Coordinates of C-alpha atoms and ligand atoms in Angstrom, one line a residue:
M39 CA 117.2 113.2 94.0
L40 CA 120.4 111.3 93.7
F41 CA 119.3 109.0 96.1
S42 CA 117.7 106.1 94.9
A43 CA 114.9 105.0 97.9
V44 CA 113.1 102.3 98.0
V45 CA 109.3 102.2 96.8
A46 CA 107.0 101.4 99.5
G47 CA 104.1 101.8 97.8
L48 CA 101.9 98.4 97.8
I49 CA 104.5 96.2 97.1
G50 CA 105.7 93.5 99.9
L51 CA 109.5 93.8 100.3
A52 CA 111.5 97.1 100.5
C53 CA 115.1 97.0 99.5
A54 CA 115.6 98.1 96.4
S55 CA 118.4 101.2 97.0
P56 CA 121.7 101.2 95.8
A57 CA 123.0 102.7 99.2
P58 CA 123.8 100.4 102.1
K59 CA 122.1 97.7 102.5
P60 CA 119.2 97.5 105.1
A61 CA 119.1 94.4 107.1
S62 CA 115.5 91.7 105.2
E63 CA 118.5 92.5 102.4
T64 CA 120.3 89.3 103.3
N65 CA 117.6 88.6 103.7
L66 CA 116.3 88.6 100.0
A67 CA 120.1 87.0 98.6
R68 CA 119.5 84.0 100.5
R69 CA 116.4 84.1 99.5
Q70 CA 117.6 83.5 95.9
S71 CA 119.9 81.7 96.2
G72 CA 117.1 78.5 96.4
P73 CA 116.8 76.1 93.7
N74 CA 117.8 77.3 90.2
Y75 CA 114.8 77.9 88.0
P76 CA 115.2 78.6 84.6
V77 CA 113.6 81.7 83.5
Y78 CA 111.9 81.2 80.0
T79 CA 110.0 83.6 78.2
F80 CA 106.2 83.8 76.5
D81 CA 105.2 85.7 73.2
Q82 CA 103.0 87.7 75.1
L83 CA 100.3 90.4 72.7
I84 CA 101.0 94.6 73.9
D85 CA 98.4 95.6 73.1
H86 CA 95.2 93.0 73.7
F87 CA 92.9 95.7 73.0
P88 CA 93.5 97.0 69.5
D89 CA 89.8 98.4 69.1
S90 CA 90.1 100.3 72.2
D91 CA 90.9 104.4 72.0
R92 CA 92.9 104.0 75.1
Y93 CA 96.0 101.9 73.2
T94 CA 95.9 104.0 69.3
P95 CA 98.6 103.4 67.8
H96 CA 98.2 100.6 68.1
T97 CA 100.7 97.6 67.6
N98 CA 100.2 93.5 66.9
D99 CA 103.7 93.4 68.0
T100 CA 104.6 91.0 70.9
F101 CA 106.9 90.7 73.9
K102 CA 109.3 88.5 75.8
Q103 CA 107.3 88.1 78.8
R104 CA 109.1 85.9 81.6
Y105 CA 108.7 83.5 83.2
V106 CA 109.5 80.1 85.8
Y107 CA 108.0 77.4 86.7
D108 CA 108.0 74.4 89.4
S109 CA 106.6 70.7 88.6
T110 CA 108.7 69.4 91.4
Y111 CA 104.5 67.9 92.9
Y112 CA 103.0 67.7 88.9
K113 CA 100.9 64.7 88.5
P114 CA 99.2 64.8 84.7
G115 CA 95.3 66.0 85.6
G116 CA 97.0 68.9 88.7
P117 CA 95.7 71.9 88.5
I118 CA 98.1 74.8 88.1
F119 CA 99.0 77.8 89.8
L120 CA 99.7 80.9 88.3
Y121 CA 101.2 82.8 90.9
I122 CA 100.8 86.8 89.6
G123 CA 104.1 89.0 89.9
G124 CA 102.9 92.2 90.3
E125 CA 105.2 94.9 91.1
T126 CA 108.3 93.0 91.1
S127 CA 110.5 91.5 89.0
V128 CA 110.1 86.9 87.9
E129 CA 113.8 86.3 90.2
S130 CA 112.3 89.0 93.5
R131 CA 109.2 86.2 93.7
L132 CA 111.1 83.1 93.8
E133 CA 110.3 82.2 97.3
N134 CA 106.3 81.4 96.7
I135 CA 107.4 78.1 94.9
E136 CA 109.8 77.1 96.5
S137 CA 108.3 77.5 99.8
G138 CA 105.3 79.5 99.8
I139 CA 101.8 79.1 99.5
I140 CA 102.8 77.4 96.0
Q141 CA 104.9 75.4 97.0
I142 CA 101.9 74.2 99.8
L143 CA 99.4 74.1 97.3
M144 CA 101.2 72.7 94.4
N145 CA 102.3 69.9 97.5
A146 CA 98.6 69.3 98.8
T147 CA 97.1 69.2 95.0
N148 CA 99.8 67.4 93.5
G149 CA 100.1 71.3 91.0
L150 CA 102.0 73.3 89.0
G151 CA 103.8 76.3 89.8
I152 CA 104.0 79.7 87.7
I153 CA 105.5 82.9 88.6
L154 CA 104.6 85.4 85.4
E155 CA 106.7 88.5 85.6
N156 CA 104.1 91.3 85.1
R157 CA 104.5 93.9 82.0
Y158 CA 106.9 96.8 82.1
Y159 CA 108.8 94.6 85.2
G160 CA 112.4 93.1 85.4
D161 CA 112.9 91.9 82.1
S162 CA 109.4 91.9 80.8
Y163 CA 109.1 95.8 79.5
P164 CA 107.4 96.1 76.0
L165 CA 108.6 98.5 74.6
P166 CA 112.5 99.8 74.9
G167 CA 112.3 103.2 76.8
S168 CA 109.3 104.2 79.2
T169 CA 108.0 107.8 79.0
T170 CA 104.7 108.4 79.0
D171 CA 104.1 107.7 75.0
E172 CA 105.7 104.1 75.3
L173 CA 103.9 103.3 79.1
R174 CA 100.4 103.4 77.4
F175 CA 99.9 100.0 77.1
L176 CA 101.5 99.6 80.8
T177 CA 97.1 99.7 82.6
T178 CA 96.0 97.5 84.4
E179 CA 92.8 95.6 81.9
Q180 CA 96.5 95.2 79.2
T181 CA 97.4 93.4 82.2
I182 CA 95.3 90.9 83.6
A183 CA 93.7 90.1 79.9
D184 CA 98.1 88.7 80.0
N185 CA 97.4 86.0 82.6
A186 CA 94.1 85.1 80.6
Y187 CA 95.7 84.9 77.6
F188 CA 99.3 83.6 78.9
A189 CA 97.0 80.7 80.9
Q190 CA 95.5 79.6 77.0
H191 CA 98.5 79.6 75.0
V192 CA 101.7 78.7 77.1
Q193 CA 103.6 75.5 76.6
L194 CA 105.4 74.7 79.3
P195 CA 108.9 73.6 78.0
G196 CA 109.7 69.3 79.4
I197 CA 105.8 69.7 80.3
N198 CA 104.0 67.0 78.3
G199 CA 100.4 67.4 76.9
S200 CA 98.1 70.7 77.2
I201 CA 97.7 72.8 80.3
N202 CA 96.6 75.2 79.3
A203 CA 93.0 77.1 81.1
P204 CA 90.3 76.2 80.7
D205 CA 90.9 72.8 80.1
T206 CA 93.0 72.9 83.2
P207 CA 92.5 74.7 86.2
W208 CA 94.1 77.9 86.0
I209 CA 94.3 78.7 89.9
L210 CA 96.2 82.4 90.6
Y211 CA 97.7 83.8 93.8
G212 CA 98.4 87.0 94.2
G213 CA 99.6 89.3 96.9
S214 CA 99.0 93.4 97.2
L215 CA 98.5 95.6 94.0
A216 CA 99.4 91.3 92.3
G217 CA 96.6 90.9 94.8
A218 CA 93.9 92.8 93.3
Q219 CA 94.4 91.6 89.9
T220 CA 94.2 88.5 90.7
A221 CA 91.0 89.7 92.0
F222 CA 89.8 91.9 88.5
S223 CA 91.3 89.0 85.8
V224 CA 88.8 85.9 87.9
K225 CA 86.2 88.1 87.9
T226 CA 87.0 89.8 83.9
Y227 CA 87.4 86.0 82.9
G228 CA 85.6 83.2 85.3
D229 CA 85.0 81.5 81.6
I230 CA 88.7 81.1 80.9
L231 CA 91.3 81.0 84.4
Y232 CA 89.2 78.5 87.2
G233 CA 89.5 80.6 90.5
G234 CA 91.9 82.8 92.9
I235 CA 93.3 83.6 95.6
A236 CA 93.7 87.3 96.0
A237 CA 95.7 88.5 99.7
S238 CA 95.9 92.1 100.2
A239 CA 94.3 93.0 97.4
P240 CA 93.5 96.8 97.2
I241 CA 90.0 96.2 95.4
H242 CA 88.8 99.6 96.6
V243 CA 91.0 102.9 96.2
V244 CA 91.3 106.3 97.5
L245 CA 93.1 109.1 95.9
G246 CA 94.7 110.4 99.4
Y247 CA 95.7 107.1 101.8
S248 CA 96.2 107.7 105.9
E249 CA 94.7 104.7 106.8
W250 CA 98.5 103.6 105.4
Y251 CA 99.6 105.2 109.1
A252 CA 96.7 104.0 110.9
P253 CA 97.7 100.3 112.0
I254 CA 100.9 102.0 112.7
Q255 CA 99.0 104.5 115.3
K256 CA 97.1 101.3 116.4
F257 CA 99.5 98.5 117.5
A258 CA 102.8 99.9 117.7
P259 CA 104.4 100.1 121.5
Q260 CA 101.7 103.9 122.5
D261 CA 104.8 105.1 123.9
C262 CA 106.7 105.4 120.9
V263 CA 104.0 106.5 119.1
A264 CA 101.9 109.0 121.7
S265 CA 106.0 110.9 121.4
I266 CA 105.6 111.0 118.5
N267 CA 102.6 112.4 117.8
A268 CA 103.4 115.1 120.5
I269 CA 106.6 115.6 118.0
I270 CA 105.2 116.1 115.0
D271 CA 102.4 118.3 116.7
K272 CA 104.4 120.8 117.7
M273 CA 106.2 121.1 114.1
D274 CA 102.9 121.4 112.5
Y275 CA 102.3 124.3 114.9
L276 CA 105.7 125.4 114.4
I277 CA 105.3 125.3 110.0
S278 CA 101.8 127.0 110.7
T279 CA 102.7 129.5 112.9
N280 CA 105.4 130.7 110.1
N281 CA 107.9 130.1 112.8
T282 CA 111.1 130.2 110.0
A283 CA 114.0 129.9 112.8
A284 CA 112.0 127.4 114.6
I285 CA 111.6 124.6 111.9
Q286 CA 115.0 125.6 111.6
E287 CA 117.4 124.8 115.0
L288 CA 114.1 121.2 114.0
K289 CA 115.5 120.8 111.6
S290 CA 119.2 120.7 112.2
I291 CA 118.5 119.0 115.4
F292 CA 117.3 115.8 112.7
G293 CA 121.1 116.4 110.8
L294 CA 119.6 117.5 108.0
G295 CA 119.3 122.4 108.8
S296 CA 120.9 122.2 104.4
L297 CA 117.2 120.6 103.3
G298 CA 115.1 123.3 102.1
D299 CA 111.2 121.8 100.9
I300 CA 109.4 120.7 104.7
R301 CA 107.9 118.5 103.1
D302 CA 111.3 116.7 102.2
F303 CA 112.1 117.5 105.5
A304 CA 108.5 116.1 106.8
M305 CA 109.7 112.6 104.2
T306 CA 112.7 113.0 105.6
I307 CA 112.4 111.8 109.2
A308 CA 108.9 109.8 108.0
F309 CA 111.2 107.1 106.6
P310 CA 111.4 104.9 109.8
L311 CA 107.2 104.8 110.2
G312 CA 107.3 105.4 105.7
G313 CA 107.0 108.1 103.8
P314 CA 104.8 108.8 101.2
M315 CA 106.6 106.0 98.0
N316 CA 109.4 106.5 99.9
Y317 CA 111.6 105.3 102.2
P318 CA 115.3 103.3 102.2
T319 CA 114.6 101.4 105.2
N320 CA 112.7 98.8 106.1
T321 CA 109.0 100.0 108.2
W322 CA 105.2 98.0 109.5
Q323 CA 105.3 96.8 106.2
E324 CA 107.6 94.5 106.1
L325 CA 107.3 93.3 109.0
N326 CA 107.1 89.7 109.1
W327 CA 105.6 86.3 110.5
S328 CA 109.0 84.9 110.2
P329 CA 113.0 86.3 110.6
L330 CA 113.4 84.3 107.7
Y331 CA 111.3 87.3 105.7
G332 CA 110.9 89.9 108.0
S333 CA 113.2 92.9 108.9
N334 CA 113.0 94.1 112.6
D335 CA 114.3 97.5 111.2
F336 CA 110.6 99.2 113.0
W337 CA 110.9 97.4 116.5
N338 CA 114.4 99.2 116.4
F339 CA 113.4 102.7 115.7
C340 CA 110.5 102.5 118.3
N341 CA 113.1 101.9 120.4
N342 CA 114.9 104.0 119.8
V343 CA 112.7 106.5 120.1
S344 CA 110.9 105.3 123.5
D345 CA 114.0 104.3 124.5
I346 CA 114.0 105.7 128.2
N347 CA 118.5 105.0 129.3
A348 CA 119.6 107.4 126.6
P349 CA 122.1 109.3 127.2
A350 CA 122.6 113.2 128.8
N351 CA 123.2 115.3 126.4
I352 CA 121.1 113.3 123.6
T353 CA 117.6 114.1 126.0
A354 CA 118.7 117.2 126.7
V355 CA 117.8 118.1 122.8
D356 CA 114.6 117.4 124.1
N357 CA 114.6 120.6 125.7
Q358 CA 115.8 123.1 123.7
L359 CA 112.8 124.0 121.4
A360 CA 110.8 123.5 124.3
K361 CA 111.0 127.7 124.6
Y362 CA 109.2 128.0 121.6
T363 CA 105.8 126.0 123.2
N364 CA 105.6 127.1 125.5
G365 CA 108.4 125.9 128.0
E366 CA 106.9 122.0 126.8
P367 CA 109.2 119.9 126.4
W368 CA 109.6 117.9 123.0
T369 CA 109.4 114.0 124.8
N370 CA 111.9 112.8 123.2
L371 CA 113.1 114.5 120.1
G372 CA 116.7 113.8 121.1
N373 CA 116.2 109.8 120.7
Y374 CA 114.2 110.4 117.6
A375 CA 116.5 113.2 115.9
N376 CA 119.5 110.2 116.9
Y377 CA 118.3 107.3 115.7
V378 CA 117.3 109.7 111.2
K379 CA 121.6 110.9 111.8
Q380 CA 122.4 106.9 112.9
I381 CA 120.6 105.0 110.4
V382 CA 118.6 107.4 107.9
L383 CA 121.3 109.9 107.6
P384 CA 124.0 107.3 106.1
Y385 CA 122.7 106.5 103.6
C386 CA 123.2 109.5 101.8
T387 CA 126.5 108.2 101.1
S388 CA 127.4 111.9 99.2
G389 CA 126.6 113.6 102.4
D390 CA 124.6 116.1 100.4
Y391 CA 121.3 116.2 101.5
D392 CA 120.0 118.8 98.9
S393 CA 122.5 121.0 97.4
T394 CA 119.8 123.0 96.0
N395 CA 116.9 119.9 94.9
D396 CA 119.8 117.8 94.1
G397 CA 121.2 115.8 96.7
C398 CA 119.7 112.1 98.0
F399 CA 116.7 113.9 100.0
S400 CA 115.2 116.4 98.1
T401 CA 112.4 115.0 95.6
Q402 CA 112.5 118.1 93.4
N403 CA 114.7 117.5 91.6
V404 CA 112.2 118.0 87.7
S405 CA 114.8 115.9 85.7
Y406 CA 115.5 112.9 88.5
W407 CA 111.7 112.1 87.7
A408 CA 111.3 112.8 84.5
D409 CA 114.5 109.8 82.9
T410 CA 112.4 108.1 81.3
T411 CA 114.6 104.7 81.3
N412 CA 112.6 101.7 82.0
S413 CA 112.4 100.9 86.0
G414 CA 109.7 99.1 87.8
G415 CA 110.1 102.1 90.2
R416 CA 108.4 104.1 87.4
S417 CA 106.9 101.6 86.1
Y418 CA 104.7 102.0 89.8
L419 CA 104.6 105.2 90.1
Y420 CA 102.9 105.8 86.4
S421 CA 100.5 102.9 87.6
T422 CA 100.2 104.5 90.7
C423 CA 99.6 107.6 88.7
I424 CA 97.0 107.0 86.1
E425 CA 94.7 104.4 88.5
Q426 CA 96.1 103.5 91.9
G427 CA 96.4 106.5 93.5
A428 CA 96.4 105.4 97.2
Y429 CA 98.6 108.4 98.7
Q430 CA 100.0 108.4 101.5
V431 CA 99.5 111.4 103.6
A432 CA 98.4 112.2 106.9
P433 CA 95.8 112.3 108.8
P434 CA 92.7 114.5 107.8
S435 CA 92.5 114.7 112.1
G436 CA 93.6 113.3 115.1
P437 CA 97.4 112.3 115.8
S438 CA 99.3 112.0 113.4
L439 CA 102.5 109.9 112.7
V440 CA 104.3 112.2 110.2
S441 CA 103.9 115.8 109.2
R442 CA 100.2 117.6 108.2
V443 CA 102.3 118.8 104.8
L444 CA 102.6 115.7 103.6
Q445 CA 100.0 115.9 100.9
V446 CA 97.9 114.8 97.8
D447 CA 100.8 117.6 95.9
Y448 CA 104.0 116.4 97.3
T449 CA 102.7 112.8 95.7
Q450 CA 101.1 114.5 92.6
Q451 CA 104.3 116.7 91.8
W452 CA 106.0 113.2 91.1
C453 CA 103.1 112.5 88.4
T454 CA 103.2 115.7 86.8
W455 CA 107.3 115.7 86.5
A456 CA 107.0 112.3 86.2
F457 CA 105.6 111.7 82.9
P458 CA 104.7 115.0 80.6
A459 CA 102.5 114.4 78.2
G460 CA 103.7 112.5 75.0
E461 CA 101.9 112.5 71.3
Y462 CA 100.2 109.6 72.5
N463 CA 99.2 109.6 76.1
T464 CA 98.8 112.1 78.8
I465 CA 98.4 111.2 81.5
P466 CA 95.6 112.6 83.9
S467 CA 95.0 115.2 86.5
T468 CA 94.6 113.4 88.8
P469 CA 94.3 109.7 89.3
D470 CA 91.2 107.8 87.2
L471 CA 90.0 105.5 90.2
T472 CA 87.3 104.1 89.1
Q473 CA 89.8 102.0 86.9
Y474 CA 90.0 100.3 89.7
T475 CA 87.2 100.7 91.5
K476 CA 84.5 99.3 88.4
Y477 CA 85.6 95.8 89.4
G478 CA 82.8 95.9 92.0
D479 CA 84.6 98.1 94.7
F480 CA 84.2 97.4 97.8
N481 CA 81.2 95.6 96.6
F482 CA 83.1 93.0 94.3
S483 CA 82.1 89.1 93.8
A484 CA 83.4 86.3 91.4
P485 CA 82.4 82.9 92.1
R486 CA 86.0 80.7 93.6
L487 CA 87.8 83.8 94.2
A488 CA 89.2 83.8 97.7
F489 CA 90.0 86.9 99.4
I490 CA 92.5 87.6 102.4
D491 CA 93.4 90.4 104.8
G492 CA 95.7 91.2 108.0
N493 CA 94.2 93.3 110.4
Q494 CA 98.1 94.7 110.2
D495 CA 98.3 95.6 107.3
V496 CA 99.1 99.6 106.3
W497 CA 96.9 98.5 103.3
L498 CA 94.3 97.8 105.1
D499 CA 91.6 100.2 103.9
L500 CA 91.6 99.4 101.0
C501 CA 91.0 95.6 101.1
Y502 CA 88.3 93.2 100.8
H503 CA 88.3 93.1 104.9
S504 CA 88.7 97.3 105.5
N505 CA 87.5 99.0 108.1
D506 CA 85.0 101.1 105.6
A507 CA 83.4 97.7 104.4
P508 CA 80.3 95.9 105.0
A509 CA 80.1 92.8 108.1
R510 CA 81.8 90.2 105.9
Y511 CA 80.5 86.7 105.1
S512 CA 82.0 83.1 103.6
S513 CA 81.3 80.3 101.6
D514 CA 82.8 78.0 99.5
L515 CA 82.1 79.7 96.9
H516 CA 83.0 83.3 98.1
P517 CA 85.4 82.7 100.9
E518 CA 87.2 85.0 102.8
H519 CA 89.7 84.9 106.4
L520 CA 91.0 87.9 107.8
I521 CA 93.7 87.4 109.6
A522 CA 94.1 88.9 113.5
G523 CA 97.5 89.7 113.6
A524 CA 98.8 89.2 110.1
G525 CA 100.5 92.6 108.1
H526 CA 100.9 92.4 104.1
H527 CA 99.9 89.1 102.6
W528 CA 101.4 86.9 105.4
D529 CA 99.8 84.3 104.3
S530 CA 101.8 84.1 100.8
Y531 CA 105.1 83.1 103.2
G532 CA 106.6 79.3 104.2
I533 CA 108.7 77.4 105.7
K534 CA 108.5 73.7 104.8
D535 CA 106.8 72.9 107.7
I536 CA 102.7 74.0 108.1
P537 CA 102.7 72.6 111.7
A538 CA 105.9 74.5 112.6
E539 CA 104.2 78.1 111.2
P540 CA 102.5 80.2 114.5
Q541 CA 99.3 78.9 115.0
F542 CA 97.7 82.3 113.1
I543 CA 99.4 81.4 109.7
R544 CA 99.0 78.4 110.5
N545 CA 95.1 78.4 110.3
A546 CA 95.3 80.8 107.1
H547 CA 97.5 77.5 105.0
Y548 CA 95.0 74.9 106.7
W549 CA 92.2 77.4 105.0
E550 CA 94.1 77.4 102.3
I551 CA 93.8 74.3 101.4
R552 CA 90.6 73.1 101.9
T553 CA 89.6 76.1 99.6
V554 CA 91.5 75.1 97.2
Q555 CA 90.5 71.5 97.5
K556 CA 86.5 71.9 97.6
W557 CA 87.0 74.0 94.5
L558 CA 89.4 71.5 92.8
R559 CA 86.6 68.6 94.1
S560 CA 83.2 70.2 93.2
R561 CA 84.9 70.5 88.9
Q562 CA 86.1 66.8 89.7
S563 CA 82.6 65.7 90.4
S564 CA 80.8 68.5 87.8
S565 CA 82.8 67.3 85.2
K566 CA 81.6 63.4 86.0
R567 CA 77.9 64.5 85.8
D568 CA 79.1 66.4 82.6
Q569 CA 80.0 63.3 81.3
V570 CA 76.7 60.7 81.8
V571 CA 74.5 63.7 81.4
K572 CA 75.9 63.3 77.6
G573 CA 75.9 59.4 77.8
R574 CA 72.1 59.9 79.0
E575 CA 72.5 62.1 75.4
L576 CA 74.1 59.2 72.6
Ligands
NAG179 C1 97.6 93.4 63.0 O1 96.8 93.0 62.6 C2 95.4 92.4 62.2 C3 94.5 91.5 61.3 O2 95.7 90.8 60.3 C4 95.2 93.8 61.4 O3 93.8 93.7 60.4 C5 95.9 95.4 61.9 O4 95.6 96.5 61.4 C6 96.9 95.5 62.1 N1 97.3 96.5 63.7 C7 98.1 97.0 62.9 C8 98.3 98.1 64.2 O5 99.5 96.7 62.6
NAG180 C1 107.8 63.9 77.1 O1 107.6 62.0 76.0 C2 108.4 62.3 75.8 C3 108.4 61.4 74.2 O2 107.8 60.7 74.7 C4 109.7 61.5 77.4 O3 110.8 60.7 76.8 C5 109.5 62.2 78.1 O4 110.2 62.0 79.0 C6 108.3 63.0 78.5 N1 108.2 64.0 79.7 C7 107.8 63.8 80.7 C8 108.4 64.8 81.7 O5 107.0 63.4 81.1
NAG181 C1 103.5 132.6 105.8 O1 103.8 132.7 105.7 C2 103.4 132.9 104.1 C3 104.1 133.0 103.0 O2 104.8 134.2 103.5 C4 101.9 133.8 104.3 O3 101.8 133.8 103.5 C5 100.9 133.5 105.3 O4 100.1 133.9 105.7 C6 102.1 133.3 106.6 N1 100.6 132.5 107.4 C7 101.0 132.6 108.9 C8 100.1 132.3 110.3 O5 101.2 134.1 109.1
NAG182 C1 118.7 101.5 118.4 O1 118.6 100.6 117.0 C2 119.6 100.1 116.9 C3 119.4 100.0 115.4 O2 119.0 99.2 114.6 C4 119.3 99.4 116.9 O3 120.9 98.4 116.9 C5 119.8 99.2 119.0 O4 119.5 98.1 119.2 C6 118.7 100.9 119.3 N1 117.9 100.1 120.5 C7 117.1 100.2 121.1 C8 117.8 100.7 122.6 O5 116.5 99.0 121.0
NAG183 C1 126.4 112.8 123.0 O1 127.9 112.7 123.6 C2 128.3 111.7 122.4 C3 129.8 110.7 123.3 O2 130.7 111.9 123.7 C4 128.9 112.1 121.4 O3 129.1 110.8 120.3 C5 127.8 112.4 120.7 O4 127.9 111.8 119.1 C6 126.6 113.4 121.2 N1 125.0 114.1 120.8 C7 125.2 114.5 120.5 C8 122.7 114.5 120.5 O5 124.9 115.3 121.1
NAG184 C1 118.6 117.2 88.3 O1 119.0 115.4 87.5 C2 120.3 115.3 86.5 C3 119.5 114.2 85.7 O2 119.0 113.2 87.3 C4 120.6 115.7 87.0 O3 121.8 115.7 85.4 C5 121.3 117.4 87.7 O4 122.1 117.1 87.2 C6 119.8 117.3 88.3 N1 120.3 118.5 89.2 C7 119.8 120.1 89.0 C8 119.9 120.8 90.3 O5 119.3 119.9 88.5
NAG185 C1 77.5 98.2 96.9 O1 75.8 97.7 96.3 C2 74.9 98.9 97.2 C3 73.7 98.1 96.6 O2 73.6 97.5 95.6 C4 75.0 100.0 96.6 O3 74.2 101.3 97.5 C5 76.4 100.8 96.9 O4 76.3 102.1 96.4 C6 78.1 100.0 96.2 N1 78.9 100.3 96.5 C7 80.0 99.7 95.6 C8 81.1 100.4 97.1 O5 80.1 99.9 94.6
NAG186 C1 103.2 67.9 101.6 O1 101.8 67.5 102.6 C2 101.9 66.8 103.0 C3 100.5 66.1 103.3 O2 100.0 65.8 102.8 C4 102.8 66.9 104.0 O3 103.1 65.3 105.4 C5 104.2 67.0 103.8 O4 104.9 67.6 105.3 C6 104.7 68.1 103.3 N1 105.7 68.2 102.5 C7 106.4 69.3 102.4 C8 107.6 69.7 102.2 O5 105.5 71.0 102.4

């Protein structure tokens, strides 16, 4: 697969493709041209668990873990806000301390903000390559141990005096995968880390995650949704009846006649919606309340699919396959195919879509997956394969936006090809989800751990406010907030002007500020109480 698509996964931002850049990459570049934060490194332990069989052979070595910090609002005695880097580089998280949630919280509390890059991402690789053996230290428990060890030991250049945990209150923030790591860190290291906000955090995981498409099915413009559902039903009917000639005709309508594997075809035409693990353009997940951060690709796609003014030669395509479906036209097929041809296919600059499994849209080249060069995409796939799962699949029943050929086996084959057994480390045949669920699953609870989610997030059903979770009730010690109308950790974005934000985001930010301020006040009053008690003891 020469075509290097975006790793969709739980990441909040699309756009890592070397192909023509989607609109939001321009935004990304704009965001990154903000203040220049020097990047520092911390000597982090590669192996926090010298007694665990999981990590043999052990090592006492350290690696350089990158971080940046911002002391613009800091006054000695203020709290430390640790932004958990998650599945991307420290650079791509800078907006969070510059104008996002960390800036908001620092400004409200005279705090200091730090972004810590996740091991095996950005430039924080413990080992030279990413063979299956070299990846053995990339686990959730090692990653969250990094957070606690860092909080206890980092010395910030230019900051006098200790800011280390637990004497100074450290409050974590993470969105998405990093949100789950925030929750797991605060729960596991509550004696070191004072609190945390877990945004859109997948604390519950499943193997096949068809609910990824549920908010699109429910909230996207319904004429667009209904026509895609009907097209997919017809396509799946051709597949289930082995109508090879008709399937070939369908592929050719999308300009993808040369693509061999039917699942690769199904994924490619699903790109504007979001393919399993990969997509080159931006989807529902990349919508955002602020035009600074979001992309309109999804709206453009849906408006194209349901365009009632398309030229006759495009609408004529709707009747081309009617002969296979009892004369029923494939409404909006011409529009859908035209969009894919105009917007998706040009990402393949070679114009070679398959050619014996090596073209842009084929995922069937085993040696492509087996490349052991360090990369964020590979690290993310590894975590997915060993612990996280949540493979995007078609729903088991009801209407679908993607073909039902997209099942767990499609993603699992990549795991198998990418991570052949090493000398010391072998990936499980299917992800060991207990590595996530053991922290509490839907019963997750830890003092001063706040959960915030968006009800239109594609990852919602893995989060605290999942439709499958019990009703939630908030308290100061266990705060929770579900933002109506919001997507994937939308609270992490800011514009340095809270009153100018849309009301649902503004009020989420006020809630986060109050939550953190209450925690800090209760700490101050309890430490005063401790002093009084100590005074009496003397
Ligand atoms: C790490 O250091 C400890 C203490 O010095 C030692 O007992 C252990 O053997 C070392 N482990 C390795 C893998 O070198
Ligand atoms: C830290 O201390 C040094 C020496 O006392 C002083 O020159 C410097 O201004 C201090 N820096 C900060 C950020 O307070
Ligand atoms: C479709 O073709 C496959 C492989 O040729 C065969 O195994 C299967 O039974 C066929 N299914 C139907 C419904 O004819
Ligand atoms: C179709 O998509 C293109 C490219 O994204 C966009 O410029 C155009 O406005 C869309 N057309 C409609 C009818 O929305
Ligand atoms: C429709 O006609 C236009 C203008 O002649 C042409 O550029 C386009 O390729 C045609 N589209 C299809 C699907 O035939
Ligand atoms: C598969 O991928 C490898 C590595 O990316 C490449 O060298 C090779 O040419 C590809 N093609 C085929 C058909 O295996
Ligand atoms: C949550 O706790 C209840 C009561 O203890 C238990 O019945 C349930 O199985 C737990 N659920 C999960 C997902 O752990
Ligand atoms: C900082 O907070 C104050 C209120 O406490 C607010 O007036 C000000 O606009 C905020 N500044 C920034 C840059 O966010």
